[in-house]
Amino acid sequence: MNKDFLSILDITGSELEEMFSLADELKLSRHFRPLEGMTAALIFQKPSLRTRASFEIGVAQLGGQSVHLADEGIGLGVRETPEDVARLLSRYADLIVARVFGHELLEQMAAHATIPVVNALSDRSHPCQIIADMYTIRQHGLLAPGVRVCYVGDGNNVANSWIEMAAIWPIRLTVATPEGYEPDAEILAAAQRQAAFPIVLSHHPASAARNADVIYTDVWASMGQEQESATRKKDFAQFQVNRGLMAQASGSAIFMHCLPAHRGEEVEAEVIDGARSVIFDQAENRLHMQKALLTRLAHCGQGTQALRHEQLALL
Ligand code: CP
Ligand code: NVA
C-alpha cells in the first residue's frame, strides 16, 4: 500500500478487493479500533457534506479523533506553503485528509508529510468517491469483470477517477461529454495503456448508454465553476440522464450520482428518485470504504502515534 491516497492509481485492483472485504467486516462490527490514539487532520478548501461527515464519523468509529481545519484559517498555499503545513501536521497528527482546488497542493503535502495524505477531492480527481462507488456496484451484484459503466456529463474530477479506475480494475467504461468538456487527456492516455478494455469517449449519450449496467452522472458545474453555470446548462442540455436515456441501458441497470445533485438539470427527478437509483447506498458506502482505506493507511506513516510507540519502546 502506498503511503498516500491521492489517486486511484495509488492502489492496485487486488488492494481494492481487499478493501471491499475489510469494508464488509467493518460494516458488521463496531469493535475494531485500529485508529485508537490517532488523530486525523481534515482540511477543506471547498464545501462538503458526505466527505467531511463520513471521514469524521469513520475516524471516530475506528477509535481515533479528527480535527477540522477550515482553510480560511490555514490559508493553504497562501498564508503558508503546503510543504510547511505538511511538516507541521506530521508533528501533531497521524493522517491528513484534504479537499483542495489545485491537485498539486496534495502532491506537495504528500511529498513533505511523514504521515499519509488522502485526497478528499481536488479539481483533478475524487478517488474516495469512486472506490466507494465500486463497492456499491458490487453490493448490487453487478461487479463482474467487463461490467459496463457509462458516465454521462462533464469530464470532471469524478470522470477522471472513473478513467483511472478502468486502469486498475476491468470495467468497460464509456464517457459521454459535450465537445469541449472531455476528461483530462493525460489521465486518459495513461489509463488507456493499462486498461483491460479500451476506454471509449463519446459525444452521443444515447449510444454510449446502450446496454450499460451502470449509468452515472455528476453536476454540470463543479465547485469553483459556479459562474459558468448558465453556459454549461446550454452546452449540456442534451446530456441529461432521463427516463429516455435509462431506457437505452440494460434492463437491470442502476443509476448512480455522487451527490449533491440538481434535479431537472443533469438528472430528471423521476430517475434519481426512482427504483433504479442507488444514490444513498453510494453515500453510505463512502463511510464503509473510507474506514477500510483509513485502516489500511493508519500504519503507513510516521505520525505522532508511531513516534510515541518508538519512544515507549526506548523506556
Ligand atoms: N460526493 C461528495 O463528495 O459529496 P460532498 O461534496 O458533500 O463531500
Ligand atoms: N464534480 C463535483 C463533485 C462533487 C462531489 C465537484 O467537484 O463539485
Short mmCIF file of C-alpha atoms and ligand atoms in Angstrom, two decimals:
data_model
loop_
_atom_site.label_atom_id
_atom_site.label_comp_id
_atom_site.label_asym_id
_atom_site.label_seq_id
_atom_site.Cartn_x
_atom_site.Cartn_y
_atom_site.Cartn_z
CA MET A 1 0.00 0.00 0.00
CA ASN A 2 1.36 3.47 -0.87
CA LYS A 3 1.72 5.95 1.99
CA ASP A 4 -0.75 8.33 0.32
CA PHE A 5 -4.07 8.02 -1.50
CA LEU A 6 -4.09 10.87 -3.98
CA SER A 7 -5.47 8.98 -6.95
CA ILE A 8 -6.96 5.59 -7.83
CA LEU A 9 -3.54 4.72 -9.26
CA ASP A 10 -2.17 4.65 -5.69
CA ILE A 11 -3.85 1.27 -5.22
CA THR A 12 -3.97 -1.96 -7.21
CA GLY A 13 -7.04 -3.94 -8.21
CA SER A 14 -6.23 -6.55 -5.57
CA GLU A 15 -5.82 -3.90 -2.86
CA LEU A 16 -9.25 -2.57 -3.88
CA GLU A 17 -10.73 -6.04 -3.46
CA GLU A 18 -9.05 -6.42 -0.06
CA MET A 19 -10.66 -3.12 0.96
CA PHE A 20 -14.08 -4.45 -0.17
CA SER A 21 -13.67 -7.44 2.19
CA LEU A 22 -12.46 -5.21 5.02
CA ALA A 23 -15.42 -2.85 4.46
CA ASP A 24 -17.76 -5.87 4.66
CA GLU A 25 -16.30 -6.71 8.07
CA LEU A 26 -16.30 -3.10 9.29
CA LYS A 27 -19.96 -2.77 8.32
CA LEU A 28 -20.79 -5.60 10.73
CA SER A 29 -18.50 -4.74 13.65
CA ARG A 30 -18.05 -1.54 15.63
CA HIS A 31 -15.43 -3.13 17.91
CA PHE A 32 -12.44 -2.72 15.63
CA ARG A 33 -10.36 0.31 16.71
CA PRO A 34 -7.21 0.47 14.57
CA LEU A 35 -7.06 4.28 14.93
CA GLU A 36 -7.01 4.20 18.75
CA GLY A 37 -4.94 7.16 19.95
CA MET A 38 -4.60 8.56 16.43
CA THR A 39 -5.69 11.92 15.06
CA ALA A 40 -6.73 12.83 11.53
CA ALA A 41 -6.36 16.45 10.40
CA LEU A 42 -9.15 17.34 7.95
CA ILE A 43 -8.56 20.35 5.68
CA PHE A 44 -11.38 21.61 3.43
CA GLN A 45 -10.91 24.36 0.84
CA LYS A 46 -14.37 23.62 -0.61
CA PRO A 47 -17.77 22.78 0.87
CA SER A 48 -18.58 19.17 1.76
CA LEU A 49 -21.32 17.14 3.42
CA ARG A 50 -20.70 13.46 2.66
CA THR A 51 -16.91 13.51 2.62
CA ARG A 52 -16.44 15.52 5.78
CA ALA A 53 -19.17 13.68 7.72
CA SER A 54 -18.03 10.22 6.60
CA PHE A 55 -14.39 10.92 7.46
CA GLU A 56 -15.17 12.46 10.86
CA ILE A 57 -17.62 9.71 11.80
CA GLY A 58 -15.43 7.00 10.28
CA VAL A 59 -12.34 8.10 12.24
CA ALA A 60 -14.40 8.18 15.46
CA GLN A 61 -15.85 4.70 14.81
CA LEU A 62 -12.30 3.38 14.32
CA GLY A 63 -11.27 4.75 17.72
CA GLY A 64 -9.46 7.87 16.55
CA GLN A 65 -10.28 11.55 16.66
CA SER A 66 -10.30 14.20 13.98
CA VAL A 67 -9.79 17.94 13.91
CA HIS A 68 -11.39 20.01 11.18
CA LEU A 69 -9.19 22.81 9.92
CA ALA A 70 -11.14 25.27 7.79
CA ASP A 71 -8.92 26.62 5.07
CA GLU A 72 -9.84 30.22 5.92
CA GLY A 73 -7.69 29.71 8.99
CA ILE A 74 -4.80 27.89 7.34
CA GLY A 75 -4.50 29.68 4.00
CA LEU A 76 -3.04 26.60 2.34
CA GLY A 77 -0.60 27.78 -0.34
CA VAL A 78 -1.27 31.44 0.50
CA ARG A 79 -0.61 32.13 4.19
CA GLU A 80 1.56 29.05 4.48
CA THR A 81 3.23 26.71 1.97
CA PRO A 82 1.81 23.20 1.56
CA GLU A 83 5.26 21.85 2.48
CA ASP A 84 5.24 23.65 5.85
CA VAL A 85 1.62 22.68 6.56
CA ALA A 86 2.51 19.04 5.86
CA ARG A 87 5.64 19.08 8.04
CA LEU A 88 3.78 20.78 10.87
CA LEU A 89 0.75 18.47 10.80
CA SER A 90 3.09 15.46 10.76
CA ARG A 91 4.20 16.56 14.25
CA TYR A 92 0.61 16.76 15.56
CA ALA A 93 -1.43 14.17 13.71
CA ASP A 94 -1.33 10.74 12.08
CA LEU A 95 -3.26 11.35 8.86
CA ILE A 96 -4.11 14.33 6.65
CA VAL A 97 -7.36 14.30 4.69
CA ALA A 98 -7.62 17.31 2.36
CA ARG A 99 -10.12 18.70 -0.15
CA VAL A 100 -8.43 21.27 -2.37
CA PHE A 101 -8.79 23.18 -5.61
CA GLY A 102 -5.32 22.60 -7.13
CA HIS A 103 -4.28 18.94 -7.06
CA GLU A 104 -0.62 20.00 -6.81
CA LEU A 105 -1.31 21.11 -3.22
CA LEU A 106 -1.98 17.47 -2.34
CA GLU A 107 1.14 16.29 -4.13
CA GLN A 108 3.29 18.88 -2.36
CA MET A 109 1.82 17.97 1.02
CA ALA A 110 2.28 14.24 0.37
CA ALA A 111 5.91 14.76 -0.61
CA HIS A 112 6.70 16.53 2.66
CA ALA A 113 4.40 14.80 5.15
CA THR A 114 5.69 11.79 7.06
CA ILE A 115 2.05 10.75 7.51
CA PRO A 116 -0.47 9.59 4.87
CA VAL A 117 -2.26 12.26 2.82
CA VAL A 118 -5.72 11.39 1.45
CA ASN A 119 -7.38 13.21 -1.46
CA ALA A 120 -10.86 14.19 -0.29
CA LEU A 121 -11.48 15.69 -3.79
CA SER A 122 -9.40 18.01 -5.92
CA ASP A 123 -10.11 19.71 -9.23
CA ARG A 124 -8.35 16.73 -10.83
CA SER A 125 -9.88 13.71 -9.12
CA HIS A 126 -12.16 12.24 -6.44
CA PRO A 127 -10.77 8.77 -5.72
CA CYS A 128 -12.58 8.21 -2.37
CA GLN A 129 -15.86 8.56 -4.25
CA ILE A 130 -15.01 6.02 -6.91
CA ILE A 131 -13.69 3.27 -4.59
CA ALA A 132 -16.98 3.57 -2.67
CA ASP A 133 -18.95 3.52 -5.93
CA MET A 134 -17.24 0.29 -6.98
CA TYR A 135 -18.27 -1.17 -3.61
CA THR A 136 -21.87 -0.07 -4.33
CA ILE A 137 -21.82 -1.72 -7.77
CA ARG A 138 -20.54 -4.88 -6.04
CA GLN A 139 -23.33 -4.60 -3.41
CA HIS A 140 -25.87 -4.58 -6.25
CA GLY A 141 -24.39 -7.75 -7.75
CA LEU A 142 -23.09 -6.06 -10.89
CA LEU A 143 -19.34 -6.05 -10.27
CA ALA A 144 -18.11 -8.68 -12.70
CA PRO A 145 -15.10 -8.18 -14.96
CA GLY A 146 -16.35 -6.33 -18.04
CA VAL A 147 -19.18 -4.55 -16.18
CA ARG A 148 -20.39 -1.73 -18.44
CA VAL A 149 -20.18 1.68 -16.78
CA CYS A 150 -21.42 4.70 -18.71
CA TYR A 151 -20.55 8.14 -17.34
CA VAL A 152 -22.64 10.93 -18.89
CA GLY A 153 -21.88 14.62 -18.37
CA ASP A 154 -18.87 16.74 -17.54
CA GLY A 155 -15.36 15.34 -17.97
CA ASN A 156 -14.53 16.46 -14.44
CA ASN A 157 -12.75 15.14 -11.33
CA VAL A 158 -15.28 12.30 -10.93
CA ALA A 159 -14.96 11.29 -14.60
CA ASN A 160 -11.15 11.36 -14.29
CA SER A 161 -11.29 9.00 -11.32
CA TRP A 162 -13.58 6.63 -13.24
CA ILE A 163 -11.00 6.58 -16.01
CA GLU A 164 -8.27 5.76 -13.50
CA MET A 165 -10.47 3.00 -12.08
CA ALA A 166 -10.61 1.44 -15.55
CA ALA A 167 -6.80 1.26 -15.39
CA ILE A 168 -6.78 -0.90 -12.24
CA TRP A 169 -10.00 -2.92 -12.48
CA PRO A 170 -11.52 -4.45 -15.66
CA ILE A 171 -14.58 -2.26 -16.26
CA ARG A 172 -15.86 -1.39 -19.74
CA LEU A 173 -16.07 2.39 -19.41
CA THR A 174 -17.73 4.82 -21.80
CA VAL A 175 -17.60 8.56 -21.07
CA ALA A 176 -20.09 10.74 -22.95
CA THR A 177 -19.45 14.50 -22.74
CA PRO A 178 -20.29 17.51 -24.89
CA GLU A 179 -17.46 18.62 -27.17
CA GLY A 180 -15.01 20.76 -25.24
CA TYR A 181 -15.81 19.10 -21.89
CA GLU A 182 -13.75 15.93 -22.31
CA PRO A 183 -11.86 14.45 -19.33
CA ASP A 184 -8.17 15.12 -18.73
CA ALA A 185 -6.23 13.95 -21.81
CA GLU A 186 -3.12 12.89 -19.85
CA ILE A 187 -5.13 10.85 -17.36
CA LEU A 188 -6.95 9.19 -20.25
CA ALA A 189 -3.79 8.39 -22.21
CA ALA A 190 -2.10 6.87 -19.15
CA ALA A 191 -5.18 4.82 -18.26
CA GLN A 192 -5.65 3.55 -21.83
CA ARG A 193 -2.18 2.00 -21.66
CA GLN A 194 -3.12 -0.05 -18.58
CA ALA A 195 -6.86 -0.67 -19.05
CA ALA A 196 -8.13 -4.19 -19.72
CA PHE A 197 -10.82 -2.80 -22.05
CA PRO A 198 -10.45 0.32 -24.23
CA ILE A 199 -11.95 3.40 -22.54
CA VAL A 200 -14.42 4.92 -25.01
CA LEU A 201 -15.02 8.68 -25.28
CA SER A 202 -18.24 9.71 -26.96
CA HIS A 203 -20.33 12.81 -27.64
CA HIS A 204 -23.53 10.76 -28.05
CA PRO A 205 -25.15 9.86 -24.71
CA ALA A 206 -27.82 7.54 -26.17
CA SER A 207 -25.35 5.27 -27.94
CA ALA A 208 -22.91 5.46 -25.01
CA ALA A 209 -25.66 4.29 -22.63
CA ARG A 210 -26.71 1.29 -24.73
CA ASN A 211 -26.68 -1.94 -22.67
CA ALA A 212 -24.86 -0.24 -19.79
CA ASP A 213 -25.06 -1.85 -16.34
CA VAL A 214 -24.44 1.48 -14.61
CA ILE A 215 -25.47 4.96 -15.71
CA TYR A 216 -23.54 7.58 -13.76
CA THR A 217 -23.69 11.35 -13.80
CA ASP A 218 -22.47 14.37 -11.83
CA VAL A 219 -23.20 18.09 -11.73
CA TRP A 220 -22.56 20.13 -14.87
CA ALA A 221 -20.76 22.89 -12.95
CA SER A 222 -18.42 21.66 -10.23
CA MET A 223 -17.43 23.59 -7.11
CA GLY A 224 -15.47 26.62 -8.27
CA GLN A 225 -17.23 26.73 -11.68
CA GLU A 226 -20.47 28.31 -10.48
CA GLN A 227 -20.01 31.37 -12.73
CA GLU A 228 -20.12 29.05 -15.77
CA SER A 229 -23.47 27.54 -14.78
CA ALA A 230 -25.61 29.36 -17.36
CA THR A 231 -23.32 28.50 -20.29
CA ARG A 232 -22.96 24.93 -19.11
CA LYS A 233 -26.75 24.48 -18.84
CA LYS A 234 -26.97 25.22 -22.56
CA ASP A 235 -23.92 23.15 -23.52
CA PHE A 236 -25.08 20.10 -21.54
CA ALA A 237 -28.79 20.26 -22.46
CA GLN A 238 -28.58 17.00 -24.47
CA PHE A 239 -26.71 15.20 -21.67
CA GLN A 240 -29.43 14.91 -19.06
CA VAL A 241 -29.98 11.44 -17.61
CA ASN A 242 -33.71 10.96 -18.04
CA ARG A 243 -36.07 8.04 -18.50
CA GLY A 244 -35.35 8.02 -22.24
CA LEU A 245 -31.62 7.62 -21.62
CA MET A 246 -32.15 4.98 -18.91
CA ALA A 247 -34.24 3.01 -21.43
CA GLN A 248 -31.08 2.56 -23.53
CA ALA A 249 -29.31 0.79 -20.66
CA SER A 250 -29.60 -2.85 -19.64
CA GLY A 251 -32.92 -3.84 -18.01
CA SER A 252 -31.15 -4.31 -14.66
CA ALA A 253 -29.06 -1.11 -14.87
CA ILE A 254 -28.63 1.08 -11.81
CA PHE A 255 -28.42 4.87 -11.71
CA MET A 256 -25.59 6.49 -9.76
CA HIS A 257 -24.69 10.07 -8.77
CA CYS A 258 -22.04 11.15 -6.29
CA LEU A 259 -24.28 13.98 -4.95
CA PRO A 260 -25.08 16.77 -4.41
CA ALA A 261 -27.45 16.69 -7.41
CA HIS A 262 -29.52 19.20 -9.35
CA ARG A 263 -32.84 17.61 -10.24
CA GLY A 264 -34.06 18.84 -13.62
CA GLU A 265 -30.51 19.56 -14.79
CA GLU A 266 -28.06 16.65 -15.08
CA VAL A 267 -30.75 14.20 -13.95
CA GLU A 268 -34.52 14.00 -14.14
CA ALA A 269 -36.20 13.70 -10.70
CA GLU A 270 -38.02 10.53 -11.83
CA VAL A 271 -34.65 8.85 -12.38
CA ILE A 272 -32.70 9.98 -9.33
CA ASP A 273 -35.68 9.33 -7.04
CA GLY A 274 -36.77 6.21 -8.94
CA ALA A 275 -36.40 2.49 -8.28
CA ARG A 276 -33.11 2.10 -10.13
CA SER A 277 -31.33 4.85 -8.23
CA VAL A 278 -28.75 3.73 -5.63
CA ILE A 279 -27.58 7.20 -4.56
CA PHE A 280 -27.97 6.66 -0.81
CA ASP A 281 -26.18 3.31 -0.92
CA GLN A 282 -23.35 5.23 -2.60
CA ALA A 283 -23.38 7.87 0.11
CA GLU A 284 -23.47 5.25 2.89
CA ASN A 285 -20.64 3.30 1.31
CA ARG A 286 -18.37 6.34 1.47
CA LEU A 287 -18.25 5.62 5.22
CA HIS A 288 -17.50 1.89 4.93
CA MET A 289 -14.87 2.14 2.20
CA GLN A 290 -13.12 5.11 3.78
CA LYS A 291 -12.93 3.21 7.06
CA ALA A 292 -11.30 0.36 5.14
CA LEU A 293 -8.92 2.83 3.49
CA LEU A 294 -8.03 4.51 6.81
CA THR A 295 -7.42 1.11 8.41
CA ARG A 296 -5.00 0.23 5.61
CA LEU A 297 -3.25 3.61 5.72
CA ALA A 298 -3.13 4.03 9.50
CA HIS A 299 0.24 2.41 9.91
CA CYS A 300 1.82 3.54 6.63
CA GLY A 301 3.14 6.80 8.07
CA GLN A 302 5.41 8.07 10.80
CA GLY A 303 2.87 10.09 12.76
CA THR A 304 2.74 11.01 16.40
CA GLN A 305 1.36 7.61 17.38
CA ALA A 306 4.18 5.74 15.64
CA LEU A 307 6.73 8.04 17.27
CA ARG A 308 5.09 7.52 20.67
CA HIS A 309 5.39 3.76 20.24
CA GLU A 310 9.09 4.16 19.39
CA GLN A 311 9.61 6.34 22.48
CA LEU A 312 7.74 3.88 24.68
CA ALA A 313 9.93 1.07 23.36
CA LEU A 314 13.00 3.07 24.47
CA LEU A 315 11.80 3.44 28.07
N1 CP B 1 -19.94 13.24 -3.06
C1 CP B 1 -19.28 14.09 -2.25
O1 CP B 1 -18.04 14.12 -2.21
O2 CP B 1 -20.08 14.88 -1.51
P1 CP B 1 -19.61 16.15 -0.64
O3 CP B 1 -19.12 17.18 -1.62
O4 CP B 1 -20.83 16.59 0.10
O5 CP B 1 -18.50 15.73 0.28
N1 NVA B 2 -17.63 17.30 -9.59
C1 NVA B 2 -18.20 17.72 -8.32
C2 NVA B 2 -18.19 16.59 -7.36
C3 NVA B 2 -18.78 16.90 -6.01
C4 NVA B 2 -18.75 15.74 -5.08
C5 NVA B 2 -17.43 18.91 -7.79
O1 NVA B 2 -16.20 18.89 -7.87
O2 NVA B 2 -18.06 19.86 -7.31
#
